[in-house]
Short mmCIF file of C-alpha atoms in Angstrom, two decimals:
data_model
loop_
_atom_site.label_atom_id
_atom_site.label_comp_id
_atom_site.label_asym_id
_atom_site.label_seq_id
_atom_site.Cartn_x
_atom_site.Cartn_y
_atom_site.Cartn_z
CA MET A 17 -81.41 103.93 -10.52
CA ASN A 18 -82.75 107.38 -11.30
CA PRO A 19 -81.08 108.47 -14.60
CA ASP A 20 -80.86 111.97 -13.16
CA GLU A 21 -78.51 110.57 -10.51
CA GLU A 22 -76.64 107.87 -12.50
CA VAL A 23 -73.26 109.11 -13.78
CA GLU A 24 -72.57 108.79 -17.50
CA PHE A 25 -69.27 110.73 -17.64
CA ASP A 26 -67.14 112.02 -14.80
CA LEU A 27 -64.88 114.82 -15.96
CA SER A 28 -63.91 116.02 -12.49
CA PRO A 29 -62.88 118.60 -11.51
CA PHE A 30 -64.81 120.26 -14.32
CA ALA A 31 -68.16 118.53 -14.71
CA ILE A 32 -70.21 115.38 -14.17
CA VAL A 33 -72.68 114.29 -16.85
CA TYR A 34 -75.63 112.11 -15.82
CA LYS A 35 -77.50 109.58 -17.96
CA SER A 36 -80.49 111.91 -18.08
CA GLY A 37 -78.33 114.52 -19.80
CA ARG A 38 -78.10 116.72 -16.73
CA VAL A 39 -74.72 118.40 -16.36
CA GLN A 40 -73.34 119.33 -12.95
CA ARG A 41 -70.47 121.77 -13.34
CA SER A 42 -67.89 122.45 -10.67
CA GLY A 43 -67.53 125.58 -8.59
CA LEU A 44 -64.54 126.75 -10.65
CA THR A 45 -66.68 129.33 -12.43
CA SER A 46 -67.42 131.77 -9.60
CA ARG A 47 -68.32 134.94 -11.46
CA LYS A 48 -66.54 138.26 -11.07
CA SER A 49 -68.41 141.39 -12.04
CA ALA A 50 -66.99 143.67 -14.70
CA GLY A 51 -65.54 147.00 -13.61
CA THR A 52 -62.21 148.65 -12.88
CA ASP A 53 -59.53 146.70 -11.05
CA ALA A 54 -58.30 148.65 -8.04
CA THR A 55 -54.74 147.35 -8.32
CA THR A 56 -54.01 147.50 -12.06
CA GLY A 57 -56.52 150.11 -13.21
CA VAL A 58 -57.62 147.76 -16.02
CA THR A 59 -61.30 148.25 -16.90
CA THR A 60 -63.57 145.43 -18.06
CA ARG A 61 -67.00 145.29 -19.61
CA ASP A 62 -69.14 142.56 -21.12
CA VAL A 63 -70.53 142.47 -24.65
CA VAL A 64 -72.81 140.17 -26.62
CA ILE A 65 -71.33 139.15 -29.96
CA ASP A 66 -74.15 136.91 -31.21
CA ALA A 67 -77.43 136.84 -29.32
CA GLY A 68 -78.60 133.87 -31.39
CA THR A 69 -75.88 131.54 -30.15
CA GLY A 70 -75.17 133.26 -26.84
CA LEU A 71 -71.62 134.11 -27.89
CA ALA A 72 -70.29 136.87 -25.65
CA ALA A 73 -67.02 138.30 -24.39
CA ARG A 74 -65.41 140.19 -21.55
CA GLN A 75 -63.32 143.09 -22.84
CA PHE A 76 -60.28 144.56 -21.11
CA LEU A 77 -58.79 148.02 -21.54
CA PRO A 78 -55.55 148.99 -19.77
CA LYS A 79 -55.23 152.03 -17.56
CA SER A 80 -54.77 155.54 -18.98
CA VAL A 81 -54.92 154.86 -22.72
CA PRO A 82 -54.74 158.13 -24.70
CA GLU A 83 -57.82 158.73 -26.84
CA SER A 84 -56.07 158.20 -30.18
CA GLN A 85 -53.63 155.45 -29.18
CA LYS A 86 -53.84 152.11 -30.99
CA LEU A 87 -52.88 149.01 -29.02
CA PRO A 88 -52.30 145.34 -29.86
CA VAL A 89 -55.39 143.16 -29.51
CA LEU A 90 -55.41 139.86 -27.60
CA VAL A 91 -58.20 137.35 -28.24
CA TYR A 92 -58.23 134.83 -25.39
CA PHE A 93 -59.95 131.42 -25.02
CA HIS A 94 -60.39 129.95 -21.54
CA GLY A 95 -59.73 126.35 -20.56
CA GLY A 96 -62.07 123.89 -18.89
CA ALA A 97 -61.95 120.79 -21.13
CA TYR A 98 -64.65 122.34 -23.38
CA VAL A 99 -67.27 121.58 -20.70
CA ALA A 100 -66.68 124.16 -17.98
CA GLU A 101 -65.27 127.53 -16.94
CA SER A 102 -66.11 131.01 -18.16
CA ALA A 103 -64.55 134.20 -19.43
CA PHE A 104 -66.54 135.92 -16.67
CA SER A 105 -65.04 133.85 -13.84
CA LEU A 106 -62.76 135.24 -11.16
CA ARG A 107 -59.98 132.92 -12.36
CA TYR A 108 -59.95 134.07 -15.97
CA THR A 109 -60.78 137.70 -15.29
CA SER A 110 -57.81 137.89 -12.94
CA TYR A 111 -55.44 136.16 -15.34
CA VAL A 112 -56.34 138.21 -18.42
CA ASN A 113 -56.36 141.37 -16.29
CA ALA A 114 -52.75 140.70 -15.32
CA LEU A 115 -51.76 140.08 -18.94
CA VAL A 116 -53.45 143.27 -20.12
CA ALA A 117 -51.79 145.38 -17.43
CA ALA A 118 -48.32 143.99 -18.13
CA ALA A 119 -48.46 143.82 -21.93
CA ARG A 120 -50.59 146.95 -22.57
CA VAL A 121 -53.05 145.28 -24.92
CA VAL A 122 -56.79 145.47 -25.48
CA ALA A 123 -58.22 142.02 -24.79
CA VAL A 124 -61.32 140.08 -25.78
CA SER A 125 -61.87 137.05 -23.53
CA VAL A 126 -64.38 134.82 -25.27
CA GLU A 127 -67.42 133.23 -23.62
CA HIS A 128 -68.12 130.30 -25.96
CA ARG A 129 -70.70 127.52 -25.87
CA LEU A 130 -69.88 124.48 -23.76
CA ALA A 131 -70.16 120.75 -24.39
CA PRO A 132 -71.93 118.41 -24.03
CA GLU A 133 -75.03 120.56 -24.60
CA HIS A 134 -73.21 122.19 -27.51
CA PRO A 135 -70.68 119.62 -28.78
CA LEU A 136 -67.72 120.53 -30.92
CA PRO A 137 -67.41 122.18 -33.37
CA ALA A 138 -69.66 124.72 -31.57
CA ALA A 139 -66.77 126.12 -29.52
CA TYR A 140 -64.53 126.25 -32.60
CA ASP A 141 -67.22 128.09 -34.55
CA ASP A 142 -67.66 130.53 -31.66
CA ALA A 143 -63.92 131.11 -31.57
CA TRP A 144 -63.89 131.93 -35.27
CA ALA A 145 -66.93 134.21 -34.97
CA ALA A 146 -65.32 136.06 -32.05
CA LEU A 147 -62.04 136.51 -33.90
CA ARG A 148 -63.80 137.81 -37.03
CA TRP A 149 -65.95 140.15 -34.92
CA THR A 150 -62.83 141.47 -33.20
CA ALA A 151 -60.99 142.05 -36.46
CA THR A 152 -64.00 143.71 -38.08
CA SER A 153 -64.48 146.04 -35.11
CA CYS A 154 -60.85 147.15 -35.45
CA VAL A 155 -60.89 147.49 -39.24
CA SER A 156 -64.33 148.98 -39.93
CA PRO A 157 -65.52 151.18 -37.06
CA GLY A 158 -69.22 151.91 -37.23
CA PRO A 159 -72.39 152.24 -35.14
CA GLU A 160 -72.60 148.47 -34.59
CA THR A 161 -68.92 147.85 -33.87
CA GLU A 162 -67.37 147.79 -30.42
CA PRO A 163 -66.02 151.26 -29.48
CA TRP A 164 -63.02 150.08 -27.44
CA LEU A 165 -61.80 148.04 -30.38
CA ALA A 166 -62.72 150.75 -32.90
CA ASP A 167 -60.88 153.40 -30.92
CA HIS A 168 -57.89 151.45 -29.66
CA GLY A 169 -57.57 148.12 -31.49
CA ASP A 170 -54.82 147.78 -34.07
CA PRO A 171 -55.97 145.18 -36.64
CA THR A 172 -52.41 144.57 -37.81
CA ARG A 173 -51.30 143.51 -34.31
CA ILE A 174 -53.72 140.76 -33.26
CA LEU A 175 -52.68 137.89 -31.01
CA VAL A 176 -54.63 134.74 -30.24
CA ALA A 177 -54.08 132.87 -26.99
CA GLY A 178 -55.62 130.25 -24.75
CA ASN A 179 -54.85 127.71 -22.07
CA SER A 180 -55.52 123.96 -22.01
CA SER A 181 -58.61 123.34 -24.20
CA GLY A 182 -58.48 127.06 -24.98
CA GLY A 183 -54.96 126.51 -26.31
CA ASN A 184 -56.36 123.85 -28.61
CA MET A 185 -59.03 126.32 -29.74
CA ALA A 186 -56.40 129.00 -30.35
CA HIS A 187 -54.44 126.67 -32.64
CA ASN A 188 -57.53 125.66 -34.58
CA VAL A 189 -58.84 129.20 -35.04
CA VAL A 190 -55.42 130.38 -36.28
CA MET A 191 -55.43 127.50 -38.76
CA ARG A 192 -58.85 128.63 -39.95
CA ALA A 193 -57.70 132.23 -40.20
CA GLY A 194 -54.84 131.12 -42.40
CA LYS A 195 -57.24 129.29 -44.71
CA GLU A 196 -60.07 131.84 -44.85
CA GLY A 197 -58.38 135.13 -44.01
CA LEU A 198 -59.57 138.10 -41.95
CA ARG A 199 -61.31 141.21 -43.20
CA GLY A 200 -59.62 144.39 -44.34
CA GLY A 201 -56.00 143.45 -43.87
CA ALA A 202 -56.33 142.37 -40.23
CA ARG A 203 -53.42 140.10 -39.29
CA ILE A 204 -52.55 137.68 -36.53
CA GLY A 205 -49.01 138.41 -35.48
CA GLY A 206 -48.70 135.82 -32.74
CA MET A 207 -50.25 132.78 -31.11
CA VAL A 208 -49.78 131.71 -27.48
CA LEU A 209 -50.70 128.16 -26.45
CA LEU A 210 -50.52 127.77 -22.67
CA HIS A 211 -50.32 124.10 -21.64
CA PRO A 212 -52.42 123.23 -24.72
CA LEU A 213 -54.72 120.21 -24.65
CA PHE A 214 -53.89 117.98 -27.61
CA LEU A 215 -54.71 114.28 -27.73
CA GLY A 216 -53.95 111.23 -29.87
CA LYS A 217 -54.61 107.52 -30.11
CA ALA A 218 -50.96 106.60 -29.52
CA PRO A 219 -50.00 107.66 -25.98
CA VAL A 220 -46.84 109.67 -25.39
CA PRO A 221 -44.58 109.15 -22.34
CA SER A 222 -45.91 112.05 -20.27
CA GLU A 223 -49.47 110.69 -20.57
CA GLY A 224 -48.73 107.20 -19.29
CA THR A 225 -49.74 103.92 -20.92
CA ASP A 226 -53.41 103.82 -19.87
CA SER A 227 -54.48 107.25 -21.08
CA THR A 228 -55.99 106.41 -24.47
CA GLU A 229 -59.27 104.94 -23.22
CA THR A 230 -59.95 107.96 -21.00
CA ALA A 231 -58.97 110.40 -23.72
CA GLU A 232 -61.23 108.69 -26.26
CA ARG A 233 -64.18 108.67 -23.84
CA ASN A 234 -63.79 112.35 -22.97
CA TRP A 235 -63.21 113.43 -26.57
CA ARG A 236 -66.24 111.44 -27.71
CA LEU A 237 -68.33 113.30 -25.13
CA VAL A 238 -67.24 116.80 -26.11
CA CYS A 239 -67.65 116.23 -29.87
CA ALA A 240 -70.64 113.84 -29.66
CA GLY A 241 -68.58 111.20 -31.46
CA LYS A 242 -68.26 113.33 -34.60
CA TYR A 243 -64.44 113.25 -34.74
CA GLY A 244 -61.88 110.59 -33.96
CA LEU A 245 -59.08 111.10 -31.49
CA ASP A 246 -56.61 111.53 -34.35
CA HIS A 247 -58.67 114.16 -36.14
CA PRO A 248 -56.52 117.31 -36.66
CA PHE A 249 -58.83 119.21 -34.30
CA SER A 250 -57.60 116.99 -31.48
CA ASN A 251 -54.22 115.90 -32.77
CA PRO A 252 -52.51 118.40 -35.10
CA LEU A 253 -49.44 116.15 -35.13
CA VAL A 254 -51.20 113.96 -37.72
CA MET A 255 -50.97 116.79 -40.25
CA PRO A 256 -48.24 116.37 -42.89
CA PRO A 257 -45.59 119.13 -42.92
CA GLU A 258 -47.13 120.94 -45.90
CA GLU A 259 -50.50 121.42 -44.15
CA TRP A 260 -48.87 123.53 -41.42
CA ALA A 261 -48.17 126.16 -44.08
CA VAL A 262 -51.63 127.69 -43.58
CA LEU A 263 -51.13 128.41 -39.86
CA GLY A 264 -52.07 132.06 -39.93
CA CYS A 265 -49.53 133.74 -37.65
CA ARG A 266 -45.90 134.85 -37.82
CA ARG A 267 -44.79 133.75 -34.37
CA ALA A 268 -45.87 131.09 -31.88
CA LEU A 269 -45.17 130.48 -28.21
CA VAL A 270 -46.08 127.21 -26.50
CA THR A 271 -45.71 126.72 -22.75
CA ALA A 272 -45.52 123.41 -20.91
CA ALA A 273 -44.96 122.09 -17.39
CA GLU A 274 -42.73 119.17 -16.42
CA LEU A 275 -45.41 117.22 -14.53
CA ASP A 276 -48.24 117.91 -16.98
CA PRO A 277 -49.51 114.86 -18.91
CA SER A 278 -49.86 117.20 -21.92
CA ARG A 279 -46.16 118.13 -21.77
CA ASP A 280 -44.81 115.87 -24.50
CA ARG A 281 -47.51 116.81 -27.00
CA ALA A 282 -46.66 120.48 -26.43
CA ARG A 283 -43.01 119.73 -27.12
CA MET A 284 -43.89 117.68 -30.19
CA TYR A 285 -46.14 120.46 -31.47
CA VAL A 286 -43.25 122.93 -31.45
CA GLU A 287 -40.93 120.40 -33.09
CA ALA A 288 -43.50 119.65 -35.81
CA LEU A 289 -44.06 123.35 -36.43
CA ARG A 290 -40.33 124.01 -36.77
CA ARG A 291 -39.92 121.12 -39.25
CA SER A 292 -43.00 122.01 -41.27
CA ALA A 293 -43.69 124.18 -44.31
CA TRP A 294 -44.95 126.98 -42.06
CA GLY A 295 -43.19 130.18 -43.04
CA GLY A 296 -43.28 131.87 -39.65
CA GLU A 297 -40.42 133.60 -37.88
CA GLU A 298 -40.43 131.97 -34.43
CA ALA A 299 -41.72 128.81 -32.76
CA ALA A 300 -40.71 129.03 -29.10
CA LEU A 301 -41.17 126.63 -26.21
CA TYR A 302 -41.18 127.70 -22.55
CA GLU A 303 -41.09 124.96 -19.90
CA THR A 304 -41.57 125.11 -16.15
CA GLU A 305 -39.84 122.49 -14.00
CA GLY A 306 -41.54 120.63 -11.18
CA GLU A 307 -45.12 121.79 -11.81
CA GLY A 308 -48.30 120.38 -13.31
CA HIS A 309 -51.03 121.41 -15.72
CA MET A 310 -52.05 125.06 -15.31
CA TYR A 311 -50.20 125.25 -11.98
CA TYR A 312 -50.32 129.06 -12.15
CA PHE A 313 -54.05 128.93 -11.34
CA SER A 314 -53.60 126.83 -8.20
CA LYS A 315 -53.95 128.00 -4.62
CA VAL A 316 -50.33 126.95 -4.12
CA ALA A 317 -49.23 129.50 -6.74
CA ARG A 318 -50.81 132.20 -4.58
CA SER A 319 -49.41 130.98 -1.26
CA ASN A 320 -46.05 129.33 -2.01
CA PRO A 321 -43.32 131.84 -2.92
CA VAL A 322 -41.39 129.31 -5.01
CA VAL A 323 -44.41 128.38 -7.13
CA ALA A 324 -45.51 132.01 -7.29
CA GLU A 325 -42.10 132.95 -8.69
CA LYS A 326 -42.41 130.26 -11.38
CA ALA A 327 -45.85 131.57 -12.32
CA ALA A 328 -44.48 135.12 -12.48
CA LYS A 329 -41.64 133.99 -14.75
CA GLU A 330 -44.04 132.24 -17.11
CA MET A 331 -46.23 135.34 -17.22
CA ALA A 332 -43.12 137.44 -17.94
CA ALA A 333 -42.20 135.11 -20.80
CA VAL A 334 -45.67 135.50 -22.30
CA VAL A 335 -45.55 139.28 -21.94
CA SER A 336 -42.07 139.40 -23.51
CA PHE A 337 -43.36 137.35 -26.44
CA ILE A 338 -46.36 139.64 -26.91
CA LYS A 339 -44.12 142.69 -26.93
CA ARG A 340 -41.76 141.14 -29.48
CA VAL A 341 -44.68 140.28 -31.74
CA THR A 342 -46.36 143.66 -31.49
CA CYS A 343 -43.46 146.13 -31.29
CA THR A 344 -43.72 149.08 -33.69
CA SER A 345 -40.32 150.75 -33.33
CA THR A 346 -36.66 149.71 -33.21
CA SER A 347 -36.45 150.47 -29.50
CA ASP A 348 -39.61 148.51 -28.77
CA CYS A 349 -38.38 145.56 -30.82
CA ASN A 350 -35.02 145.39 -29.08
CA ILE A 351 -36.42 143.18 -26.33
CA ARG A 352 -34.26 140.39 -24.98
CA SER A 353 -36.08 137.10 -25.17
CA THR A 354 -36.64 135.26 -21.89
CA LEU A 355 -37.29 131.99 -23.67
#
């Protein structure tokens, strides 16, 4: 058989990898041009962070921001199992646009390198480079820094977020920030892990009993066999309680869905964080009943009022968390938690 047609790995619906090395990615990444959203008034533009690696980002600025106003900064990592999707896609532009409009933050949605052409830790390194670039642009405005961040980004109110594999990346980059620090007093106030993709050799109930072989195969593909399934990159639950102490944020929100195979690991992550030596103020869990992994991106969430309401409630919980983390006055901080 032609190696360009013989399947090596099938990671549907994201990508198919052939024995020749050819990668066929799905149609999930339909691109949306940057500009101003007619409904929310949020403006986007694209920037190159590192031309050498191809690291880039889509930036978001909410409507009608006064010239001197400083806003919280959200650094966002998209999902796609490390092999697919894009910060420039319609899906992720629409989602981050909605977050920016509701939470009134400046956002940096990161376009990182994809496996298997660029196996892990490439995406983790890109995440760290993007976070450092964001913090530096807020702390040290200059001719080479990004003007939206220089003018409006508050380096003391940074949040890191991501969904699925992007949630995994968010956790790992916040761990790295806690170990290495950010420039000039920049601080991560909060971390949001939306249906995060964590794995492990021992299956948990929500994954079923035959999940380990598939998880090992897929993980081996995205990291080129460099890390085992129980490496802390993949499975933070293997870390002893004292190692959680370096997690570099004050507050954390994890969301999960009842029918998601990743559900139990999300629950266990929050439990481990609460029992650990981490000195943060809040480790919250938000769960949605009767839905699956990243249900809020599905066509059903746009057409079914019941599912749409669940998606709106999860978005509201995320926005409420962001506002609690980033409030700067007593009135702003007196926000009732929806969690």
